[in-house]
CSV table of C-alpha atoms in Angstrom, one decimal:
chain,number,residue,atom,x,y,z
A,1,MET,CA,88.3,95.0,54.4
A,2,THR,CA,89.9,95.2,50.9
A,3,THR,CA,91.0,98.5,49.4
A,4,GLU,CA,90.7,98.7,45.6
A,5,THR,CA,93.1,100.2,43.1
A,6,ALA,CA,92.3,103.7,41.9
A,7,SER,CA,95.0,104.0,39.2
A,8,ALA,CA,97.8,101.8,38.1
A,9,TYR,CA,100.3,101.3,35.2
A,10,GLY,CA,102.9,98.7,35.1
A,11,VAL,CA,102.0,97.1,38.5
A,12,ARG,CA,99.0,95.3,39.9
A,13,LEU,CA,97.6,94.7,43.4
A,14,ILE,CA,97.7,91.1,44.5
A,15,GLY,CA,97.3,91.2,48.2
A,16,GLN,CA,96.5,93.4,51.2
A,17,HIS,CA,96.2,93.2,55.0
A,18,ASP,CA,94.6,95.9,57.2
A,19,LEU,CA,96.7,94.9,60.2
A,20,ALA,CA,93.7,94.0,62.3
A,21,GLY,CA,92.2,97.4,61.9
A,22,ARG,CA,95.4,99.1,63.0
A,23,GLY,CA,96.5,100.1,59.6
A,24,ASP,CA,98.9,103.0,60.3
A,25,GLY,CA,101.8,101.3,58.5
A,26,MET,CA,105.3,102.7,58.4
A,27,GLN,CA,108.5,100.9,57.7
A,28,VAL,CA,108.1,97.5,56.1
A,29,MET,CA,110.8,94.8,55.5
A,30,ARG,CA,110.6,91.2,54.3
A,31,HIS,CA,112.8,88.4,55.7
A,32,GLY,CA,112.1,85.0,54.3
A,33,ASP,CA,108.4,84.3,54.7
A,34,ALA,CA,108.1,86.9,57.5
A,35,LEU,CA,107.0,90.5,56.8
A,36,TYR,CA,107.8,93.1,59.6
A,37,VAL,CA,105.8,96.3,59.7
A,38,GLY,CA,106.4,99.2,62.1
A,39,HIS,CA,103.4,101.3,62.9
A,40,ALA,CA,103.3,105.1,62.5
A,41,GLY,CA,101.9,105.5,66.0
A,42,THR,CA,98.3,106.8,65.8
A,43,THR,CA,96.7,103.4,66.7
A,44,GLY,CA,99.1,102.5,69.5
A,45,ALA,CA,100.3,99.4,67.7
A,46,GLY,CA,104.1,99.0,67.7
A,47,THR,CA,105.2,96.1,65.4
A,48,SER,CA,103.2,93.6,63.3
A,49,ILE,CA,104.6,90.4,61.9
A,50,LEU,CA,102.9,88.7,58.9
A,51,ASP,CA,103.3,85.3,57.2
A,52,VAL,CA,103.6,86.1,53.5
A,53,SER,CA,104.5,82.7,52.2
A,54,ALA,CA,101.4,83.2,50.1
A,55,PRO,CA,101.8,86.9,49.2
A,56,ASP,CA,98.3,87.2,47.8
A,57,ARG,CA,96.9,86.1,51.3
A,58,PRO,CA,99.2,87.6,54.0
A,59,GLN,CA,98.3,86.4,57.5
A,60,LEU,CA,98.9,88.4,60.7
A,61,VAL,CA,100.9,86.2,63.1
A,62,ALA,CA,101.9,88.6,65.8
A,63,GLN,CA,101.3,92.2,66.8
A,64,TRP,CA,102.4,94.1,69.9
A,65,ASP,CA,101.8,97.6,71.2
A,66,ALA,CA,104.3,100.4,71.5
A,67,PRO,CA,105.1,101.6,75.0
A,68,ALA,CA,103.1,104.6,76.3
A,69,ASN,CA,103.8,108.0,74.7
A,70,THR,CA,106.2,106.2,72.2
A,71,HIS,CA,106.1,104.9,68.7
A,72,THR,CA,108.3,102.1,67.3
A,73,HIS,CA,107.8,102.8,63.6
A,74,LYS,CA,111.0,101.5,62.1
A,75,VAL,CA,112.3,97.9,61.6
A,76,GLN,CA,115.7,96.6,60.5
A,77,ILE,CA,116.7,93.0,60.0
A,78,ALA,CA,120.1,91.4,59.5
A,79,ASP,CA,122.4,88.9,61.0
A,80,GLY,CA,119.6,87.1,62.7
A,81,LEU,CA,118.5,90.2,64.6
A,82,LEU,CA,115.6,92.6,64.5
A,83,LEU,CA,116.2,96.3,65.5
A,84,VAL,CA,113.2,98.5,66.4
A,85,ASN,CA,113.4,102.2,67.3
A,86,HIS,CA,111.7,103.8,70.3
A,87,GLU,CA,110.9,107.5,70.0
A,88,ARG,CA,108.6,109.9,71.8
A,89,PHE,CA,105.2,110.3,70.1
A,90,PRO,CA,103.5,112.5,69.2
A,91,TYR,CA,106.5,114.5,68.0
A,92,ARG,CA,104.9,117.9,69.0
A,93,PRO,CA,102.4,117.1,71.7
A,94,LYS,CA,99.7,119.6,72.4
A,95,LYS,CA,99.9,118.8,76.1
A,96,PRO,CA,102.6,117.4,78.4
A,97,LEU,CA,103.1,113.7,78.0
A,98,GLY,CA,104.1,111.1,80.6
A,99,PRO,CA,107.2,109.0,80.4
A,100,HIS,CA,108.3,107.6,77.1
A,101,SER,CA,110.8,105.0,75.9
A,102,ALA,CA,113.9,106.2,74.1
A,103,GLY,CA,116.4,104.0,72.2
A,104,VAL,CA,116.6,100.8,70.3
A,105,ALA,CA,115.1,97.4,71.1
A,106,ILE,CA,117.2,94.4,69.9
A,107,TYR,CA,115.5,91.0,69.2
A,108,ARG,CA,116.9,87.7,68.3
A,109,LEU,CA,115.1,86.0,65.3
A,110,GLU,CA,115.7,82.3,66.0
A,111,GLU,CA,111.9,82.1,65.6
A,112,PRO,CA,111.1,84.7,62.9
A,113,PHE,CA,107.5,84.9,63.9
A,114,ALA,CA,108.3,85.1,67.6
A,115,PRO,CA,111.2,87.5,68.1
A,116,GLU,CA,112.9,87.4,71.6
A,117,GLN,CA,114.1,90.7,73.0
A,118,ILE,CA,117.6,90.3,74.2
A,119,SER,CA,118.6,94.0,75.0
A,120,PHE,CA,117.7,97.6,74.8
A,121,TRP,CA,120.1,100.5,74.1
A,122,GLU,CA,119.0,103.6,76.0
A,123,SER,CA,119.6,106.8,73.9
A,124,GLY,CA,118.0,109.3,76.3
A,125,GLY,CA,116.3,112.4,75.1
A,126,LYS,CA,113.4,112.0,72.6
A,127,GLY,CA,114.8,108.7,71.4
A,128,VAL,CA,115.8,107.2,68.0
A,129,HIS,CA,114.0,108.1,64.8
A,130,ARG,CA,115.5,106.0,62.0
A,131,ILE,CA,118.0,103.1,61.9
A,132,VAL,CA,120.3,102.0,59.1
A,133,TRP,CA,121.7,98.5,59.6
A,134,GLU,CA,122.5,95.8,57.1
A,135,GLY,CA,124.5,93.6,59.4
A,136,GLY,CA,128.0,93.8,60.8
A,137,ARG,CA,129.3,95.4,63.9
A,138,TYR,CA,127.9,98.9,63.7
A,139,ALA,CA,124.3,100.2,63.4
A,140,HIS,CA,123.7,103.9,62.4
A,141,MET,CA,120.7,106.0,63.4
A,142,SER,CA,119.2,109.4,63.9
A,143,GLY,CA,118.0,110.5,67.3
A,144,VAL,CA,117.8,113.3,69.8
A,145,PRO,CA,119.9,112.6,72.9
A,146,ASP,CA,119.7,115.0,75.9
A,147,GLY,CA,121.4,118.4,75.3
A,148,PHE,CA,120.9,118.6,71.6
A,149,THR,CA,118.5,120.9,69.7
A,150,ASP,CA,117.3,118.1,67.3
A,151,ARG,CA,118.3,114.8,65.8
A,152,ILE,CA,122.0,114.0,65.3
A,153,TRP,CA,123.7,111.0,63.7
A,154,LEU,CA,124.6,108.1,66.1
A,155,THR,CA,126.5,104.8,65.8
A,156,ILE,CA,126.1,101.9,68.2
A,157,ASP,CA,128.4,98.9,68.5
A,158,LEU,CA,126.6,95.5,68.2
A,159,ASP,CA,129.7,93.4,68.6
A,160,ASP,CA,127.9,92.0,71.7
A,161,PRO,CA,124.2,92.5,70.8
A,162,VAL,CA,123.2,91.7,74.4
A,163,ASN,CA,125.3,94.7,75.5
A,164,PRO,CA,125.1,97.4,72.8
A,165,GLN,CA,127.3,100.5,73.3
A,166,LEU,CA,127.4,104.0,71.9
A,167,ALA,CA,130.3,104.1,69.5
A,168,ALA,CA,130.2,107.5,67.7
A,169,ARG,CA,128.2,110.7,67.2
A,170,TRP,CA,128.2,113.4,64.6
A,171,TRP,CA,126.2,116.6,64.6
A,172,TRP,CA,125.9,119.9,62.8
A,173,PRO,CA,127.9,122.6,64.7
A,174,GLY,CA,125.5,124.5,66.9
A,175,GLN,CA,123.2,121.6,67.8
A,176,TRP,CA,124.9,120.7,71.1
A,177,THR,CA,123.5,123.6,73.1
A,178,GLY,CA,123.9,121.5,76.3
A,179,GLY,CA,127.6,121.6,75.6
A,180,GLY,CA,127.8,125.3,75.1
A,181,GLU,CA,127.3,125.5,71.4
A,182,THR,CA,125.2,128.3,69.9
A,183,VAL,CA,122.5,128.0,67.2
A,184,ASP,CA,123.4,130.2,64.2
A,185,TRP,CA,120.6,129.3,61.8
A,186,PRO,CA,117.3,131.2,61.3
A,187,ILE,CA,114.2,130.6,63.3
A,188,GLY,CA,112.0,128.1,61.4
A,189,HIS,CA,115.0,126.6,59.6
A,190,ARG,CA,115.3,123.0,60.9
A,191,VAL,CA,118.7,121.4,61.2
A,192,ALA,CA,118.2,117.7,62.0
A,193,ALA,CA,119.7,114.4,60.9
A,194,HIS,CA,117.2,112.1,59.3
A,195,HIS,CA,118.7,109.3,57.3
A,196,GLY,CA,122.0,108.3,55.9
A,197,LEU,CA,123.0,105.7,53.3
A,198,ALA,CA,126.5,104.7,52.5
A,199,GLU,CA,128.6,103.8,49.4
A,200,GLY,CA,132.2,102.9,49.9
A,201,ASN,CA,133.8,105.2,52.5
A,202,TYR,CA,131.1,107.9,52.3
A,203,THR,CA,127.7,108.3,54.0
A,204,TYR,CA,125.1,110.6,52.4
A,205,LEU,CA,123.0,112.1,55.2
A,206,GLY,CA,119.7,113.9,54.8
A,207,TYR,CA,119.7,116.8,57.2
A,208,ASP,CA,116.2,118.3,56.9
A,209,ASP,CA,116.2,122.0,55.8
A,210,ALA,CA,120.1,121.9,55.6
A,211,ASN,CA,119.6,119.2,52.9
A,212,LEU,CA,122.7,117.1,52.2
A,213,VAL,CA,125.8,116.4,54.4
A,214,VAL,CA,128.5,114.0,53.1
A,215,LEU,CA,130.5,112.2,55.8
A,216,ASP,CA,133.7,110.3,55.3
A,217,THR,CA,133.1,107.2,57.4
A,218,THR,CA,136.3,105.3,56.5
A,219,ASN,CA,136.6,105.1,60.3
A,220,PRO,CA,133.1,104.5,61.5
A,221,LEU,CA,134.2,105.6,65.0
A,222,SER,CA,135.2,109.0,63.7
A,223,PRO,CA,132.9,110.3,61.0
A,224,ARG,CA,134.2,113.5,59.3
A,225,GLU,CA,132.3,116.0,57.2
A,226,VAL,CA,133.7,116.4,53.8
A,227,SER,CA,131.0,118.4,52.0
A,228,ARG,CA,127.5,119.9,52.0
A,229,LEU,CA,125.0,120.8,49.4
A,230,ALA,CA,121.8,122.9,49.7
A,231,TRP,CA,119.0,123.5,47.3
A,232,THR,CA,115.5,125.1,47.3
A,233,GLY,CA,113.2,123.0,49.4
A,234,GLY,CA,113.6,121.4,52.8
A,235,ALA,CA,112.8,118.4,54.9
A,236,THR,CA,115.4,116.3,53.2
A,237,HIS,CA,114.8,112.6,54.1
A,238,THR,CA,116.6,109.9,52.2
A,239,CYS,CA,119.8,110.2,50.2
A,240,MET,CA,120.4,107.0,48.3
A,241,PRO,CA,123.5,106.4,46.2
A,242,LEU,CA,123.0,104.5,42.9
A,243,HIS,CA,126.0,102.2,43.3
A,244,GLY,CA,128.8,102.6,40.8
A,245,ARG,CA,127.2,105.5,39.0
A,246,GLY,CA,128.3,108.6,40.9
A,247,LEU,CA,124.6,109.6,41.4
A,248,LEU,CA,122.4,110.2,44.4
A,249,VAL,CA,118.6,110.1,44.5
A,250,VAL,CA,117.2,112.3,47.3
A,251,THR,CA,113.6,112.6,48.6
A,252,ASP,CA,112.5,115.8,50.4
A,253,GLU,CA,109.7,114.6,52.6
A,254,GLN,CA,106.3,116.2,52.3
A,255,GLN,CA,105.3,117.1,55.9
A,256,HIS,CA,102.4,119.5,55.2
A,257,ASP,CA,98.8,118.6,54.4
A,258,GLY,CA,97.0,119.8,51.3
A,259,PRO,CA,95.3,121.0,49.4
A,260,HIS,CA,98.3,122.9,48.0
A,261,GLY,CA,100.8,121.9,50.6
A,262,GLU,CA,104.4,123.1,50.3
A,263,GLU,CA,106.0,121.5,47.2
A,264,ARG,CA,108.5,118.7,47.8
A,265,ARG,CA,110.3,116.8,45.1
A,266,ILE,CA,112.7,114.0,44.4
A,267,HIS,CA,116.2,115.2,43.3
A,268,LEU,CA,119.1,113.8,41.4
A,269,ILE,CA,122.6,114.8,42.6
A,270,ASP,CA,126.0,114.2,41.0
A,271,ILE,CA,128.4,112.6,43.5
A,272,ALA,CA,131.2,111.6,41.1
A,273,ASP,CA,133.4,113.5,43.5
A,274,PRO,CA,131.7,113.2,47.0
A,275,THR,CA,133.7,116.2,48.2
A,276,GLN,CA,132.0,118.4,45.6
A,277,PRO,CA,128.4,117.2,45.1
A,278,ARG,CA,126.6,118.9,42.3
A,279,TYR,CA,122.8,119.4,41.8
A,280,LEU,CA,121.4,118.0,38.6
A,281,ARG,CA,117.6,118.1,38.4
A,282,THR,CA,114.3,116.9,39.9
A,283,LEU,CA,112.6,113.7,38.9
A,284,PRO,CA,109.2,114.0,37.2
A,285,ALA,CA,106.3,114.7,39.6
A,286,PRO,CA,102.9,113.0,39.3
A,287,ASP,CA,100.1,115.1,37.7
A,288,THR,CA,98.9,118.2,39.6
A,289,SER,CA,95.4,116.7,40.4
A,290,PHE,CA,96.9,115.2,43.6
A,291,ASP,CA,97.7,118.7,44.8
A,292,GLU,CA,94.0,119.4,45.2
A,293,LEU,CA,93.5,116.6,47.7
A,294,PRO,CA,93.6,116.8,51.5
A,295,GLN,CA,96.4,115.3,53.6
A,296,ARG,CA,100.0,114.8,52.2
A,297,TYR,CA,101.0,114.9,48.5
A,298,GLY,CA,104.7,114.5,47.9
A,299,PRO,CA,107.7,112.2,48.3
A,300,HIS,CA,108.6,110.2,51.3
A,301,ASN,CA,110.6,106.9,51.2
A,302,LEU,CA,112.7,105.1,48.6
A,303,HIS,CA,113.3,101.4,48.3
A,304,GLU,CA,116.9,101.3,49.6
A,305,ASN,CA,118.6,98.5,47.6
A,306,ARG,CA,119.5,96.5,50.7
A,307,ASP,CA,121.2,93.2,50.6
A,308,ALA,CA,118.7,90.3,50.3
A,309,SER,CA,116.2,92.6,48.5
A,310,TYR,CA,115.8,93.7,44.9
A,311,ARG,CA,118.8,95.9,44.0
A,312,SER,CA,119.2,98.2,41.0
A,313,ASN,CA,121.1,101.4,40.1
A,314,ARG,CA,118.7,102.2,37.3
A,315,VAL,CA,115.2,101.4,38.5
A,316,VAL,CA,114.1,103.5,41.5
A,317,PHE,CA,110.9,103.0,43.6
A,318,ALA,CA,109.4,105.8,45.7
A,319,THR,CA,106.3,106.5,47.8
A,320,TYR,CA,104.5,109.7,47.1
A,321,PHE,CA,101.8,109.8,49.8
A,322,SER,CA,98.4,110.5,48.1
A,323,ALA,CA,100.1,109.8,44.7
A,324,GLY,CA,100.9,106.3,45.8
A,325,LEU,CA,103.9,104.3,44.4
A,326,ARG,CA,106.0,105.8,41.7
A,327,VAL,CA,108.7,103.9,39.7
A,328,TYR,CA,111.4,105.7,37.7
A,329,ASP,CA,113.9,104.6,35.1
A,330,LEU,CA,117.2,106.5,35.6
A,331,THR,CA,119.2,104.8,32.8
A,332,ASP,CA,119.7,108.2,31.3
A,333,PRO,CA,120.3,110.7,34.1
A,334,GLN,CA,119.7,113.5,31.6
A,335,ASP,CA,116.2,112.2,31.0
A,336,PRO,CA,114.7,110.5,34.1
A,337,ARG,CA,111.3,108.9,33.3
A,338,GLU,CA,108.4,107.7,35.4
A,339,ILE,CA,107.6,104.2,34.1
A,340,ALA,CA,105.0,102.8,36.5
A,341,HIS,CA,102.7,103.8,39.3
A,342,TRP,CA,100.1,102.5,41.6
A,343,VAL,CA,97.5,104.4,43.7
A,344,SER,CA,95.0,102.8,46.0
A,345,GLU,CA,91.4,104.0,46.6
A,346,ALA,CA,91.1,105.8,49.9
A,347,PRO,CA,91.2,103.1,52.6
A,348,ALA,CA,88.2,102.8,54.9
A,349,GLY,CA,88.5,105.6,57.5
A,350,SER,CA,90.8,107.8,55.4
A,351,PRO,CA,89.9,110.6,53.0
A,352,VAL,CA,92.8,109.7,50.7
A,353,PRO,CA,95.5,107.1,50.4
A,354,GLN,CA,98.8,107.9,52.1
A,355,ALA,CA,101.5,105.6,50.7
A,356,ASN,CA,104.2,105.7,53.4
A,357,ASP,CA,107.0,103.2,52.9
A,358,LEU,CA,108.0,100.4,50.6
A,359,PHE,CA,110.2,97.3,50.2
A,360,VAL,CA,110.9,95.4,47.0
A,361,ASP,CA,111.8,91.9,47.9
A,362,GLU,CA,114.2,89.5,46.2
A,363,HIS,CA,111.2,88.0,44.3
A,364,HIS,CA,110.5,91.5,42.8
A,365,LEU,CA,107.3,91.9,44.8
A,366,ILE,CA,106.6,95.4,46.0
A,367,TRP,CA,105.3,95.9,49.6
A,368,VAL,CA,103.8,99.3,50.3
A,369,THR,CA,102.4,100.6,53.6
A,370,ASP,CA,99.7,103.2,54.1
A,371,ARG,CA,100.2,105.9,56.7
A,372,GLY,CA,96.5,106.2,57.5
A,373,THR,CA,94.3,103.1,57.8
A,374,GLY,CA,95.2,101.0,54.8
A,375,GLY,CA,97.8,98.7,56.4
A,376,VAL,CA,100.1,96.9,53.9
A,377,PHE,CA,99.7,96.1,50.2
A,378,CYS,CA,101.5,93.6,48.0
A,379,LEU,CA,102.1,94.6,44.3
A,380,GLU,CA,103.4,92.6,41.4
A,381,PRO,CA,105.1,94.1,38.4
A,382,GLU,CA,103.4,93.6,35.0
A,383,PRO,CA,105.5,91.8,32.4
A,384,GLU,CA,107.1,94.9,30.8
A,385,LEU,CA,108.3,96.3,34.2
A,386,ALA,CA,109.3,92.8,35.4
A,387,ALA,CA,111.5,92.4,32.3
A,388,LEU,CA,113.1,95.8,32.9
A,389,MET,CA,113.7,95.0,36.6
A,390,GLN,CA,115.3,91.7,35.7
A,391,ASP,CA,117.6,93.4,33.2
A,392,ALA,CA,118.5,96.3,35.6
A,393,ALA,CA,119.1,94.1,38.7
A,394,LEU,CA,122.6,94.3,40.3
């Protein structure tokens, strides 16, 4: 069933797939003609693989379920491997759950549409939430091993992907209560690693209500905190450096339903000196009409400028749940501007759209997933945005 566009400027919808009626899309990534989609968890689906050789007519090739009481909503592809997280789901169950799977499944991609699982790294605890891996020996991730209050930052060694090993851990002091540490933050203040992206020797780590932690990861086996920065607002999600510019774009994830959910924004941080990050400003928010809607309205994910994708340190792509896709021009950090957007109609079975994650491929096509029932959408930039993207590409 096709979902129509409700509002658009600068981009247009060219294709969609409802993922066989299991449209709870989460992380999306393209590799050649294969598109990999992790599912949020509500349908029980785990991972879908689509053939997008014709982007206007994506075809579902494979789809497998997540293990019981588990979601596998993140995908990372590099070096001929696919990494998929395993994490307990729901996050906050209303009744006791049975056994769940916790860790990272590793697949070989000799056949991109038929991955072969070659190993599984057991994390213990609640499992792994988000993985950051662009190839090489070490993969980084957030997860909750046994003995910790919440998610910490983990590194696994993939030198032998058939036999992955834990290589390093970093956590906020007080999280390791199983090791005798004591929590010293207020009740209701969440201290939890979410997602870290690196530039040079530094990793910029979103730490939920604690906001930003900067780690020196010159030695990936011994990460070392060098600075922190806090601001008004919590649930810090992604901290993405704009390479070579001394700037960091940060999303605070909206985790509350509306109407009038707690305000979350996208922030711009000065990291010219990573040991002394400095808050600059927020990026423009969509118009306030979205705040009147049910479900989530606010930021979530950024396109992360991965290798083998579209890369820019000026044009930034973000999902904004009910406000869809938002595109910003940060050429002048003193005057960030929204330059394009796309919002779908409510997909069948959902009261509103919930744009969840996105990936801008090397052909400048924009792939957006819907958290509710919409599946995955393919968008194409209109000529003016396409020209700017070409000019701003790294």
